[in-house]
Amino acid sequence: MPSTTDRPDGSEDPFAVAEALQSVVRDTEETPIDRDRADTPSESAAPESAASATDPGGAEPANRDTVVVDNEMLGRRDTVRLPHQRRPGEPVRRAPMAVAAGFATLWAALLSYLPIAVVIGLARTLEDSGGLGAAAHAGLAAWLLGHGLPVGTSIGPLAVTPLLLTLLVIWRLNRAGLHVTRAIGARRSGSTATALGVAGAVGLPYALVGALAAVATDGRGTQVSAGLAAVHFFVLGAAGALIGSLRGTDAVSVLARRMPPVLRHGIRAGLVAAFLILGAGAVAGGLSVALGGGQAAEMIAAYQTGVAGQAGITLISIGYAVNAAIWAAAYLLGPGFALGAGSAVSITEVSVGPLPMLPLVAGLPDGPMGATGTALLLLPVIAGGVAGWLLTQRLRHGRGGARRTGRRGGATVDDPPWSLLIGAGVLAGPVAGVVLGLMARLSGGSLGAGKLSEIGPDPLRVALIAAIVAGVSVVAGGAAARVFGSRSS
């Protein structure tokens, strides 16, 4: 029988006790006792037993330490309770939708409001211009403005939504919809009805939060309609939560599989084209502001408000960075945008009046661009062509491709049929036009009742031109990718 592990006499090390117990059990299992032969050992086994009891040098039998198990000591050891695992067939515990939606909605509202209140409160504290109450009130006004709600002031309504703040709100509502979907046990259920129910369950309490915030904000210096706030918050809350619930239930994939292939790929290509054109506008606008960095610094220094006030002006400009990207995309498409009543900023015309002293204004062109403007008009076309190339690649390598087998590097390549490619490309144009037109509508508004009462691009013109440019360029890019891809295969 193998010997147990040697331990010092009187050892109470719990690890030693455990190892000794394991050794005893293992030895017992490996060396079963033959009760019939235990009392009368055979003669042939005697010399072998005697030899094993002594070492090769003829020494005395080896002494073995005995490990004493202290049951009282083991009883005082801390125990770990393992978590209960759900047995097969045991019902899953699910949270009521109303409770899950209420908690997730309040948490989303808090996480989107606190950063604004903290930034405004810090700026006011550094400038000694108000306490926590004033900072909370100003934060609520900015938060409501981020939901697209007009805020009345002494100079008129402020109705230009800072879309970067709106994206923060939508992101938190998206997470709320996803968390509620998981809490009620509808994850990956593929149910569109459940996704819509979650969106409504989040939108209703969010509308109540908006109405209460409007009541708290409405007063001297700021006028806000509680009824209008409830409508805005419900629409934005339901839309943001619907994005998360559709993702959580996987209803998007279910709906996509039920669509005709030309519709599915056309919508996808249109969205890609719209966001690529918007990205081109963001790059062009950012470069323009960077080139006018000296003028932007002078505008910030013109505010005699100290470091905190200048940081606040910079944060306001950052909040409207998404708006500026949309205006730059409209500029690249041709319609341009307005910065006041009767003004126009486009490639062929620049006529503006007095402008607010914001760093974003430093990126405005000084006049018509001429030949350079003609080159800039190619950027949306290139963006649409890239979307068409991506469409062909998806149809060729994805599940929706037709079967025309070729060889490229030993891998099978599928070329899409012309009907599917051209149909999806033509449909991508209106999709991109609707998306960019809606963005143009959301990015504009008014800054008071004076000369800045009209700000932003014309949504209808942007939608129409974007649909034409995106449709033609997507078809051209997709066709070029198919032709040259087939020749090189």
CSV table of C-alpha atoms in Angstrom, one decimal:
chain,number,residue,atom,x,y,z
A,1,MET,CA,0.0,0.0,0.0
A,2,PRO,CA,1.4,3.5,-0.8
A,3,SER,CA,2.4,5.5,2.2
A,4,THR,CA,0.6,8.6,3.2
A,5,THR,CA,2.2,12.0,3.0
A,6,ASP,CA,4.6,12.6,6.0
A,7,ARG,CA,3.5,15.3,8.3
A,8,PRO,CA,5.0,16.7,11.5
A,9,ASP,CA,3.6,15.2,14.7
A,10,GLY,CA,0.7,17.2,16.1
A,11,SER,CA,0.1,19.1,12.9
A,12,GLU,CA,-3.3,20.9,12.7
A,13,ASP,CA,-2.8,22.4,9.3
A,14,PRO,CA,-6.2,22.0,7.6
A,15,PHE,CA,-4.5,21.5,4.2
A,16,ALA,CA,-2.5,18.7,5.7
A,17,VAL,CA,-5.6,17.1,7.1
A,18,ALA,CA,-7.4,17.3,3.8
A,19,GLU,CA,-4.4,15.8,1.9
A,20,ALA,CA,-4.2,12.9,4.4
A,21,LEU,CA,-7.9,12.1,4.1
A,22,GLN,CA,-7.6,12.1,0.3
A,23,SER,CA,-4.6,9.8,0.5
A,24,VAL,CA,-6.4,7.4,2.8
A,25,VAL,CA,-9.4,7.2,0.6
A,26,ARG,CA,-7.3,6.8,-2.5
A,27,ASP,CA,-5.2,4.0,-0.9
A,28,THR,CA,-8.4,2.2,0.2
A,29,GLU,CA,-9.8,2.3,-3.3
A,30,GLU,CA,-6.6,1.2,-5.0
A,31,THR,CA,-5.9,-1.7,-2.5
A,32,PRO,CA,-9.1,-3.6,-1.7
A,33,ILE,CA,-8.9,-6.0,1.3
A,34,ASP,CA,-9.4,-9.7,0.6
A,35,ARG,CA,-11.1,-10.8,3.8
A,36,ASP,CA,-10.8,-14.4,3.1
A,37,ARG,CA,-7.0,-14.2,2.8
A,38,ALA,CA,-6.3,-11.5,5.4
A,39,ASP,CA,-6.2,-14.0,8.3
A,40,THR,CA,-4.1,-16.6,6.5
A,41,PRO,CA,-1.4,-15.0,4.4
A,42,SER,CA,0.4,-17.2,1.9
A,43,GLU,CA,3.9,-18.3,2.4
A,44,SER,CA,5.0,-16.9,-0.9
A,45,ALA,CA,3.9,-13.5,0.1
A,46,ALA,CA,5.7,-13.5,3.4
A,47,PRO,CA,9.3,-12.9,2.1
A,48,GLU,CA,7.9,-10.2,-0.2
A,49,SER,CA,6.2,-8.5,2.7
A,50,ALA,CA,9.2,-8.8,4.8
A,51,ALA,CA,11.4,-7.3,2.1
A,52,SER,CA,9.0,-4.4,1.5
A,53,ALA,CA,9.1,-3.6,5.2
A,54,THR,CA,12.8,-2.9,5.1
A,55,ASP,CA,14.9,-0.8,2.9
A,56,PRO,CA,17.4,-2.3,0.5
A,57,GLY,CA,20.2,-1.9,3.0
A,58,GLY,CA,18.5,-4.1,5.5
A,59,ALA,CA,17.5,-1.3,7.8
A,60,GLU,CA,14.6,-1.3,10.2
A,61,PRO,CA,11.0,-0.8,8.9
A,62,ALA,CA,10.2,2.8,8.0
A,63,ASN,CA,8.3,4.7,10.6
A,64,ARG,CA,5.1,6.3,9.4
A,65,ASP,CA,3.5,9.4,11.0
A,66,THR,CA,-0.2,9.2,11.9
A,67,VAL,CA,-2.4,12.2,11.1
A,68,VAL,CA,-5.1,12.9,13.7
A,69,VAL,CA,-8.3,14.4,12.3
A,70,ASP,CA,-9.7,17.1,14.6
A,71,ASN,CA,-13.4,17.1,13.8
A,72,GLU,CA,-14.0,20.1,16.2
A,73,MET,CA,-11.4,22.2,14.3
A,74,LEU,CA,-12.9,21.3,10.9
A,75,GLY,CA,-16.3,22.3,12.3
A,76,ARG,CA,-15.0,25.8,12.9
A,77,ARG,CA,-13.9,26.2,9.3
A,78,ASP,CA,-15.8,28.8,7.2
A,79,THR,CA,-18.1,27.2,4.6
A,80,VAL,CA,-18.9,28.6,1.1
A,81,ARG,CA,-22.5,28.2,0.0
A,82,LEU,CA,-22.7,27.4,-3.7
A,83,PRO,CA,-25.3,29.4,-5.7
A,84,HIS,CA,-28.5,27.6,-6.6
A,85,GLN,CA,-28.6,26.4,-10.1
A,86,ARG,CA,-31.8,26.2,-12.0
A,87,ARG,CA,-33.0,22.7,-12.6
A,88,PRO,CA,-34.4,21.6,-15.9
A,89,GLY,CA,-38.0,22.5,-16.1
A,90,GLU,CA,-37.8,25.0,-13.3
A,91,PRO,CA,-39.6,28.2,-14.2
A,92,VAL,CA,-37.4,31.3,-14.8
A,93,ARG,CA,-37.9,34.3,-12.5
A,94,ARG,CA,-38.9,37.3,-14.6
A,95,ALA,CA,-39.3,40.9,-13.5
A,96,PRO,CA,-42.7,42.6,-14.2
A,97,MET,CA,-42.3,44.8,-17.2
A,98,ALA,CA,-43.7,47.9,-15.4
A,99,VAL,CA,-41.1,47.6,-12.6
A,100,ALA,CA,-38.2,46.9,-14.9
A,101,ALA,CA,-39.2,49.7,-17.3
A,102,GLY,CA,-39.7,52.2,-14.5
A,103,PHE,CA,-36.3,51.5,-12.9
A,104,ALA,CA,-34.4,51.5,-16.3
A,105,THR,CA,-36.1,54.7,-17.4
A,106,LEU,CA,-35.2,56.6,-14.2
A,107,TRP,CA,-31.6,55.3,-14.4
A,108,ALA,CA,-31.3,56.4,-18.1
A,109,ALA,CA,-32.7,59.8,-17.3
A,110,LEU,CA,-30.3,60.3,-14.4
A,111,LEU,CA,-27.2,59.2,-16.3
A,112,SER,CA,-28.0,61.6,-19.2
A,113,TYR,CA,-28.8,64.5,-17.0
A,114,LEU,CA,-26.0,64.3,-14.4
A,115,PRO,CA,-23.0,65.1,-16.8
A,116,ILE,CA,-24.7,68.3,-17.9
A,117,ALA,CA,-25.5,69.4,-14.4
A,118,VAL,CA,-22.0,68.6,-13.2
A,119,VAL,CA,-20.3,70.6,-16.0
A,120,ILE,CA,-22.6,73.6,-15.6
A,121,GLY,CA,-22.3,73.4,-11.8
A,122,LEU,CA,-18.5,73.3,-12.0
A,123,ALA,CA,-18.4,76.3,-14.4
A,124,ARG,CA,-20.7,78.3,-12.1
A,125,THR,CA,-18.7,77.4,-9.0
A,126,LEU,CA,-15.5,78.5,-10.6
A,127,GLU,CA,-17.1,81.8,-11.6
A,128,ASP,CA,-18.9,82.3,-8.3
A,129,SER,CA,-22.1,82.9,-10.2
A,130,GLY,CA,-24.6,80.6,-8.5
A,131,GLY,CA,-25.1,77.7,-6.2
A,132,LEU,CA,-26.3,74.1,-6.7
A,133,GLY,CA,-29.9,75.1,-7.2
A,134,ALA,CA,-29.0,77.4,-10.1
A,135,ALA,CA,-26.7,74.8,-11.6
A,136,ALA,CA,-29.5,72.1,-11.4
A,137,HIS,CA,-32.0,74.5,-13.0
A,138,ALA,CA,-29.6,75.4,-15.9
A,139,GLY,CA,-28.8,71.7,-16.3
A,140,LEU,CA,-32.5,70.9,-16.6
A,141,ALA,CA,-32.9,73.6,-19.3
A,142,ALA,CA,-30.0,72.3,-21.3
A,143,TRP,CA,-31.3,68.7,-20.8
A,144,LEU,CA,-34.7,69.6,-22.1
A,145,LEU,CA,-33.1,71.4,-25.1
A,146,GLY,CA,-31.2,68.2,-25.9
A,147,HIS,CA,-34.6,66.5,-26.3
A,148,GLY,CA,-35.6,68.9,-29.0
A,149,LEU,CA,-37.8,71.0,-26.7
A,150,PRO,CA,-37.8,74.8,-27.3
A,151,VAL,CA,-36.9,76.8,-24.3
A,152,GLY,CA,-38.3,80.3,-24.1
A,153,THR,CA,-36.0,83.1,-23.1
A,154,SER,CA,-36.0,86.9,-22.9
A,155,ILE,CA,-34.6,87.1,-26.5
A,156,GLY,CA,-37.0,84.5,-27.9
A,157,PRO,CA,-37.2,80.7,-28.1
A,158,LEU,CA,-34.0,78.7,-28.2
A,159,ALA,CA,-34.8,75.8,-30.5
A,160,VAL,CA,-31.5,74.6,-32.0
A,161,THR,CA,-31.0,71.1,-30.5
A,162,PRO,CA,-27.5,70.1,-29.5
A,163,LEU,CA,-27.5,66.8,-31.3
A,164,LEU,CA,-24.4,65.4,-29.5
A,165,LEU,CA,-26.4,65.6,-26.3
A,166,THR,CA,-29.4,64.0,-28.1
A,167,LEU,CA,-27.1,61.1,-29.1
A,168,LEU,CA,-26.1,60.6,-25.4
A,169,VAL,CA,-29.8,60.5,-24.4
A,170,ILE,CA,-30.6,58.0,-27.2
A,171,TRP,CA,-27.7,55.8,-26.2
A,172,ARG,CA,-28.9,55.6,-22.6
A,173,LEU,CA,-32.5,54.9,-23.7
A,174,ASN,CA,-31.2,52.2,-26.0
A,175,ARG,CA,-29.5,50.6,-23.0
A,176,ALA,CA,-32.7,50.9,-21.0
A,177,GLY,CA,-34.7,49.0,-23.7
A,178,LEU,CA,-32.0,46.3,-23.8
A,179,HIS,CA,-32.0,45.9,-20.0
A,180,VAL,CA,-35.8,45.7,-19.8
A,181,THR,CA,-35.8,43.1,-22.6
A,182,ARG,CA,-33.4,40.9,-20.6
A,183,ALA,CA,-35.2,41.5,-17.3
A,184,ILE,CA,-38.6,40.2,-18.6
A,185,GLY,CA,-36.9,37.1,-20.2
A,186,ALA,CA,-37.5,38.1,-23.8
A,187,ARG,CA,-33.9,38.0,-24.9
A,188,ARG,CA,-33.5,36.5,-28.4
A,189,SER,CA,-37.2,35.7,-28.6
A,190,GLY,CA,-37.5,37.3,-32.0
A,191,SER,CA,-40.8,38.9,-31.0
A,192,THR,CA,-41.5,42.3,-32.6
A,193,ALA,CA,-44.6,42.7,-30.4
A,194,THR,CA,-42.5,42.3,-27.3
A,195,ALA,CA,-40.0,44.9,-28.6
A,196,LEU,CA,-42.8,47.4,-29.2
A,197,GLY,CA,-44.3,46.7,-25.8
A,198,VAL,CA,-40.9,47.4,-24.2
A,199,ALA,CA,-40.6,50.6,-26.1
A,200,GLY,CA,-44.0,51.8,-25.0
A,201,ALA,CA,-43.3,50.7,-21.4
A,202,VAL,CA,-40.2,52.9,-21.4
A,203,GLY,CA,-41.7,55.8,-23.3
A,204,LEU,CA,-44.6,56.4,-20.9
A,205,PRO,CA,-42.6,56.9,-17.7
A,206,TYR,CA,-40.0,58.9,-19.6
A,207,ALA,CA,-42.8,61.2,-20.7
A,208,LEU,CA,-43.8,61.7,-17.1
A,209,VAL,CA,-40.1,62.5,-16.3
A,210,GLY,CA,-40.1,65.1,-19.1
A,211,ALA,CA,-43.3,66.7,-17.9
A,212,LEU,CA,-41.9,67.0,-14.3
A,213,ALA,CA,-38.6,68.4,-15.5
A,214,ALA,CA,-40.5,71.0,-17.6
A,215,VAL,CA,-42.6,72.0,-14.5
A,216,ALA,CA,-39.4,72.4,-12.5
A,217,THR,CA,-37.7,74.4,-15.2
A,218,ASP,CA,-40.6,76.7,-16.1
A,219,GLY,CA,-40.3,80.0,-14.4
A,220,ARG,CA,-38.7,83.3,-14.5
A,221,GLY,CA,-36.2,83.5,-17.4
A,222,THR,CA,-37.1,80.1,-18.9
A,223,GLN,CA,-40.5,79.1,-20.3
A,224,VAL,CA,-41.1,75.4,-21.1
A,225,SER,CA,-44.4,73.7,-21.9
A,226,ALA,CA,-45.0,70.6,-19.8
A,227,GLY,CA,-47.4,69.1,-22.4
A,228,LEU,CA,-45.0,69.6,-25.3
A,229,ALA,CA,-42.2,68.1,-23.1
A,230,ALA,CA,-44.3,65.0,-22.4
A,231,VAL,CA,-44.8,64.5,-26.2
A,232,HIS,CA,-41.1,65.0,-27.0
A,233,PHE,CA,-39.9,62.7,-24.2
A,234,PHE,CA,-42.4,60.0,-25.1
A,235,VAL,CA,-41.4,60.0,-28.8
A,236,LEU,CA,-37.6,60.1,-28.0
A,237,GLY,CA,-38.0,57.6,-25.2
A,238,ALA,CA,-40.0,55.1,-27.2
A,239,ALA,CA,-37.7,55.4,-30.2
A,240,GLY,CA,-34.5,55.0,-28.2
A,241,ALA,CA,-35.8,52.1,-26.2
A,242,LEU,CA,-37.1,50.4,-29.4
A,243,ILE,CA,-33.6,50.3,-30.8
A,244,GLY,CA,-32.4,48.4,-27.7
A,245,SER,CA,-35.5,46.1,-27.5
A,246,LEU,CA,-35.2,45.2,-31.2
A,247,ARG,CA,-31.5,44.3,-30.6
A,248,GLY,CA,-32.3,42.4,-27.4
A,249,THR,CA,-35.1,40.3,-28.9
A,250,ASP,CA,-33.2,39.8,-32.1
A,251,ALA,CA,-36.4,41.0,-33.9
A,252,VAL,CA,-34.2,43.0,-36.4
A,253,SER,CA,-32.8,39.8,-37.8
A,254,VAL,CA,-36.2,38.2,-38.0
A,255,LEU,CA,-37.7,41.2,-39.9
A,256,ALA,CA,-34.7,41.3,-42.2
A,257,ARG,CA,-35.1,37.6,-43.1
A,258,ARG,CA,-38.7,38.2,-44.0
A,259,MET,CA,-37.9,41.1,-46.3
A,260,PRO,CA,-37.3,40.7,-50.0
A,261,PRO,CA,-33.6,40.7,-50.7
A,262,VAL,CA,-33.7,43.8,-52.8
A,263,LEU,CA,-35.5,45.7,-50.0
A,264,ARG,CA,-33.1,44.5,-47.3
A,265,HIS,CA,-29.9,45.3,-49.2
A,266,GLY,CA,-31.3,48.6,-50.5
A,267,ILE,CA,-32.1,49.8,-47.0
A,268,ARG,CA,-28.7,48.8,-45.7
A,269,ALA,CA,-26.9,50.4,-48.7
A,270,GLY,CA,-28.9,53.6,-48.2
A,271,LEU,CA,-28.0,53.8,-44.5
A,272,VAL,CA,-24.3,53.2,-45.3
A,273,ALA,CA,-24.4,55.9,-48.0
A,274,ALA,CA,-26.1,58.4,-45.7
A,275,PHE,CA,-23.6,58.0,-42.9
A,276,LEU,CA,-20.6,58.0,-45.3
A,277,ILE,CA,-21.8,61.4,-46.7
A,278,LEU,CA,-22.3,62.6,-43.1
A,279,GLY,CA,-18.8,61.4,-42.3
A,280,ALA,CA,-17.4,63.3,-45.3
A,281,GLY,CA,-19.2,66.5,-44.0
A,282,ALA,CA,-17.7,65.9,-40.6
A,283,VAL,CA,-14.2,65.6,-42.0
A,284,ALA,CA,-14.6,68.7,-44.2
A,285,GLY,CA,-16.1,70.8,-41.4
A,286,GLY,CA,-13.4,69.7,-38.9
A,287,LEU,CA,-10.6,70.6,-41.3
A,288,SER,CA,-12.3,74.0,-41.9
A,289,VAL,CA,-12.5,74.8,-38.2
A,290,ALA,CA,-8.9,73.6,-37.7
A,291,LEU,CA,-7.6,75.9,-40.5
A,292,GLY,CA,-9.5,78.8,-38.8
A,293,GLY,CA,-8.1,77.9,-35.4
A,294,GLY,CA,-6.6,81.3,-34.8
A,295,GLN,CA,-9.9,83.1,-35.4
A,296,ALA,CA,-11.6,80.6,-33.1
A,297,ALA,CA,-9.1,81.3,-30.3
A,298,GLU,CA,-9.7,85.0,-30.7
A,299,MET,CA,-13.5,84.5,-30.4
A,300,ILE,CA,-13.0,82.5,-27.2
A,301,ALA,CA,-10.7,85.1,-25.7
A,302,ALA,CA,-13.2,87.8,-26.5
A,303,TYR,CA,-15.4,86.5,-23.7
A,304,GLN,CA,-14.3,88.2,-20.5
A,305,THR,CA,-15.5,85.3,-18.4
A,306,GLY,CA,-12.2,83.7,-17.2
A,307,VAL,CA,-11.1,80.1,-17.8
A,308,ALA,CA,-14.3,78.5,-16.7
A,309,GLY,CA,-16.5,80.6,-18.9
A,310,GLN,CA,-14.2,80.0,-21.9
A,311,ALA,CA,-14.4,76.3,-21.2
A,312,GLY,CA,-18.2,76.6,-21.2
A,313,ILE,CA,-18.2,78.3,-24.6
A,314,THR,CA,-16.0,75.5,-25.9
A,315,LEU,CA,-18.3,72.8,-24.5
A,316,ILE,CA,-21.3,74.5,-26.2
A,317,SER,CA,-19.5,74.3,-29.5
A,318,ILE,CA,-18.7,70.7,-28.9
A,319,GLY,CA,-22.4,70.0,-28.2
A,320,TYR,CA,-23.3,71.4,-31.6
A,321,ALA,CA,-20.5,69.5,-33.4
A,322,VAL,CA,-23.0,67.0,-34.9
A,323,ASN,CA,-25.1,69.9,-36.1
A,324,ALA,CA,-22.1,71.4,-37.8
A,325,ALA,CA,-21.3,68.0,-39.5
A,326,ILE,CA,-24.8,67.9,-40.9
A,327,TRP,CA,-24.6,71.5,-42.2
A,328,ALA,CA,-21.2,70.7,-43.8
A,329,ALA,CA,-22.8,67.6,-45.5
A,330,ALA,CA,-25.6,69.8,-46.8
A,331,TYR,CA,-22.8,72.2,-48.1
A,332,LEU,CA,-21.1,69.4,-49.9
A,333,LEU,CA,-24.3,68.3,-51.5
A,334,GLY,CA,-25.0,71.7,-52.8
A,335,PRO,CA,-28.1,73.2,-51.0
A,336,GLY,CA,-26.0,74.6,-48.2
A,337,PHE,CA,-27.5,76.1,-45.0
A,338,ALA,CA,-28.7,79.3,-43.5
A,339,LEU,CA,-27.3,81.2,-40.5
A,340,GLY,CA,-30.1,83.7,-40.1
A,341,ALA,CA,-33.0,85.1,-42.0
A,342,GLY,CA,-32.2,85.8,-45.6
A,343,SER,CA,-28.7,84.3,-45.3
A,344,ALA,CA,-27.1,81.5,-47.4
A,345,VAL,CA,-23.9,79.5,-47.1
A,346,SER,CA,-23.2,77.3,-50.1
A,347,ILE,CA,-20.5,76.6,-52.6
A,348,THR,CA,-21.8,79.2,-55.0
A,349,GLU,CA,-22.9,81.8,-52.5
A,350,VAL,CA,-22.0,83.1,-49.1
A,351,SER,CA,-24.1,85.9,-47.6
A,352,VAL,CA,-24.5,86.1,-43.8
A,353,GLY,CA,-25.3,88.8,-41.3
A,354,PRO,CA,-24.0,89.2,-37.7
A,355,LEU,CA,-23.2,85.8,-36.3
A,356,PRO,CA,-22.8,84.6,-32.7
A,357,MET,CA,-19.2,84.5,-31.4
A,358,LEU,CA,-18.8,80.8,-31.4
A,359,PRO,CA,-15.7,78.8,-32.4
A,360,LEU,CA,-17.7,76.9,-35.0
A,361,VAL,CA,-18.2,80.1,-36.9
A,362,ALA,CA,-14.5,80.2,-37.7
A,363,GLY,CA,-14.9,77.4,-40.1
A,364,LEU,CA,-17.3,79.3,-42.4
A,365,PRO,CA,-15.9,80.0,-46.0
A,366,ASP,CA,-15.1,83.5,-46.9
A,367,GLY,CA,-16.9,83.3,-50.2
A,368,PRO,CA,-17.8,81.1,-53.2
A,369,MET,CA,-15.3,78.3,-53.6
A,370,GLY,CA,-15.1,78.2,-57.4
A,371,ALA,CA,-13.0,75.3,-58.8
A,372,THR,CA,-12.3,74.1,-55.3
A,373,GLY,CA,-16.0,73.9,-54.7
A,374,THR,CA,-16.4,71.7,-57.7
A,375,ALA,CA,-13.9,69.3,-56.3
A,376,LEU,CA,-15.7,69.3,-53.0
A,377,LEU,CA,-18.9,68.2,-54.7
A,378,LEU,CA,-17.2,64.9,-55.6
A,379,LEU,CA,-16.9,63.9,-51.9
A,380,PRO,CA,-20.6,62.8,-51.6
A,381,VAL,CA,-20.3,61.0,-54.9
A,382,ILE,CA,-17.2,59.1,-53.7
A,383,ALA,CA,-19.0,58.3,-50.5
A,384,GLY,CA,-22.0,56.8,-52.4
A,385,GLY,CA,-19.6,54.9,-54.6
A,386,VAL,CA,-17.9,53.3,-51.6
A,387,ALA,CA,-21.4,52.3,-50.3
A,388,GLY,CA,-22.1,50.7,-53.7
A,389,TRP,CA,-18.8,48.8,-53.6
A,390,LEU,CA,-19.6,47.5,-50.1
A,391,LEU,CA,-23.0,46.5,-51.4
A,392,THR,CA,-21.5,44.3,-54.1
A,393,GLN,CA,-19.0,42.8,-51.7
A,394,ARG,CA,-21.8,41.9,-49.3
A,395,LEU,CA,-23.9,40.3,-52.1
A,396,ARG,CA,-20.9,38.5,-53.4
A,397,HIS,CA,-19.6,37.0,-50.2
A,398,GLY,CA,-22.8,37.1,-48.1
A,399,ARG,CA,-25.9,34.9,-47.9
A,400,GLY,CA,-27.9,37.0,-50.4
A,401,GLY,CA,-25.5,36.5,-53.4
A,402,ALA,CA,-26.5,34.6,-56.5
A,403,ARG,CA,-24.6,31.5,-57.5
A,404,ARG,CA,-22.0,32.0,-60.2
A,405,THR,CA,-19.0,30.2,-59.1
A,406,GLY,CA,-15.5,31.5,-59.9
A,407,ARG,CA,-12.1,31.1,-58.4
A,408,ARG,CA,-10.0,33.7,-56.6
A,409,GLY,CA,-7.1,32.5,-54.5
A,410,GLY,CA,-8.8,29.0,-54.2
A,411,ALA,CA,-11.9,30.5,-52.6
A,412,THR,CA,-15.4,30.4,-54.1
A,413,VAL,CA,-16.7,33.8,-55.2
A,414,ASP,CA,-20.4,34.6,-55.8
A,415,ASP,CA,-21.4,37.4,-58.2
A,416,PRO,CA,-24.8,39.0,-57.6
A,417,PRO,CA,-27.3,39.3,-60.4
A,418,TRP,CA,-27.6,42.7,-62.1
A,419,SER,CA,-31.3,42.9,-61.2
A,420,LEU,CA,-30.6,42.6,-57.5
A,421,LEU,CA,-27.6,45.0,-57.6
A,422,ILE,CA,-29.3,47.7,-59.6
A,423,GLY,CA,-32.6,47.4,-57.7
A,424,ALA,CA,-30.9,47.7,-54.3
A,425,GLY,CA,-28.7,50.6,-55.5
A,426,VAL,CA,-31.7,52.5,-56.9
A,427,LEU,CA,-33.6,51.9,-53.6
A,428,ALA,CA,-30.6,53.1,-51.6
A,429,GLY,CA,-31.1,56.6,-53.0
A,430,PRO,CA,-34.5,57.4,-51.4
A,431,VAL,CA,-33.3,55.8,-48.1
A,432,ALA,CA,-30.3,58.0,-48.0
A,433,GLY,CA,-32.3,61.1,-48.9
A,434,VAL,CA,-34.9,60.4,-46.1
A,435,VAL,CA,-32.2,59.9,-43.5
A,436,LEU,CA,-30.2,63.0,-44.5
A,437,GLY,CA,-33.3,65.1,-44.8
A,438,LEU,CA,-34.5,64.1,-41.3
A,439,MET,CA,-31.0,64.9,-39.9
A,440,ALA,CA,-31.2,68.3,-41.6
A,441,ARG,CA,-34.6,69.0,-40.1
A,442,LEU,CA,-33.4,68.0,-36.6
A,443,SER,CA,-30.2,70.1,-36.8
A,444,GLY,CA,-31.9,73.4,-37.5
A,445,GLY,CA,-34.0,75.8,-35.5
A,446,SER,CA,-33.8,79.3,-34.2
A,447,LEU,CA,-31.7,81.2,-31.7
A,448,GLY,CA,-34.1,83.9,-30.5
A,449,ALA,CA,-36.7,85.9,-32.4
A,450,GLY,CA,-34.3,88.2,-34.3
A,451,LYS,CA,-32.0,87.7,-37.2
A,452,LEU,CA,-31.0,84.2,-36.1
A,453,SER,CA,-34.5,82.9,-36.3
A,454,GLU,CA,-33.7,80.7,-39.3
A,455,ILE,CA,-30.7,78.4,-38.8
A,456,GLY,CA,-29.8,75.2,-40.7
A,457,PRO,CA,-30.3,73.6,-44.1
A,458,ASP,CA,-33.6,73.2,-46.0
A,459,PRO,CA,-34.6,69.6,-45.3
A,460,LEU,CA,-36.6,69.1,-48.6
A,461,ARG,CA,-33.7,70.2,-50.8
A,462,VAL,CA,-31.2,68.2,-48.9
A,463,ALA,CA,-33.4,65.1,-49.1
A,464,LEU,CA,-34.0,65.5,-52.8
A,465,ILE,CA,-30.4,66.1,-53.9
A,466,ALA,CA,-29.1,63.4,-51.5
A,467,ALA,CA,-31.5,60.8,-53.0
A,468,ILE,CA,-30.3,61.6,-56.5
A,469,VAL,CA,-26.6,61.7,-55.7
A,470,ALA,CA,-26.7,58.5,-53.5
A,471,GLY,CA,-28.8,56.6,-55.9
A,472,VAL,CA,-26.6,57.2,-58.9
A,473,SER,CA,-23.3,56.8,-57.1
A,474,VAL,CA,-24.3,53.6,-55.3
A,475,VAL,CA,-25.4,52.0,-58.6
A,476,ALA,CA,-22.2,53.2,-60.3
A,477,GLY,CA,-20.0,52.0,-57.5
A,478,GLY,CA,-21.7,48.6,-57.2
A,479,ALA,CA,-21.6,48.0,-61.0
A,480,ALA,CA,-17.9,49.0,-61.1
A,481,ALA,CA,-17.1,46.6,-58.3
A,482,ARG,CA,-19.0,43.8,-60.0
A,483,VAL,CA,-17.4,44.3,-63.4
A,484,PHE,CA,-13.8,44.7,-62.3
A,485,GLY,CA,-14.2,42.0,-59.6
A,486,SER,CA,-15.4,39.5,-62.2
A,487,ARG,CA,-12.5,40.3,-64.6
A,488,SER,CA,-9.9,39.9,-61.8
A,489,SER,CA,-11.4,36.6,-60.5
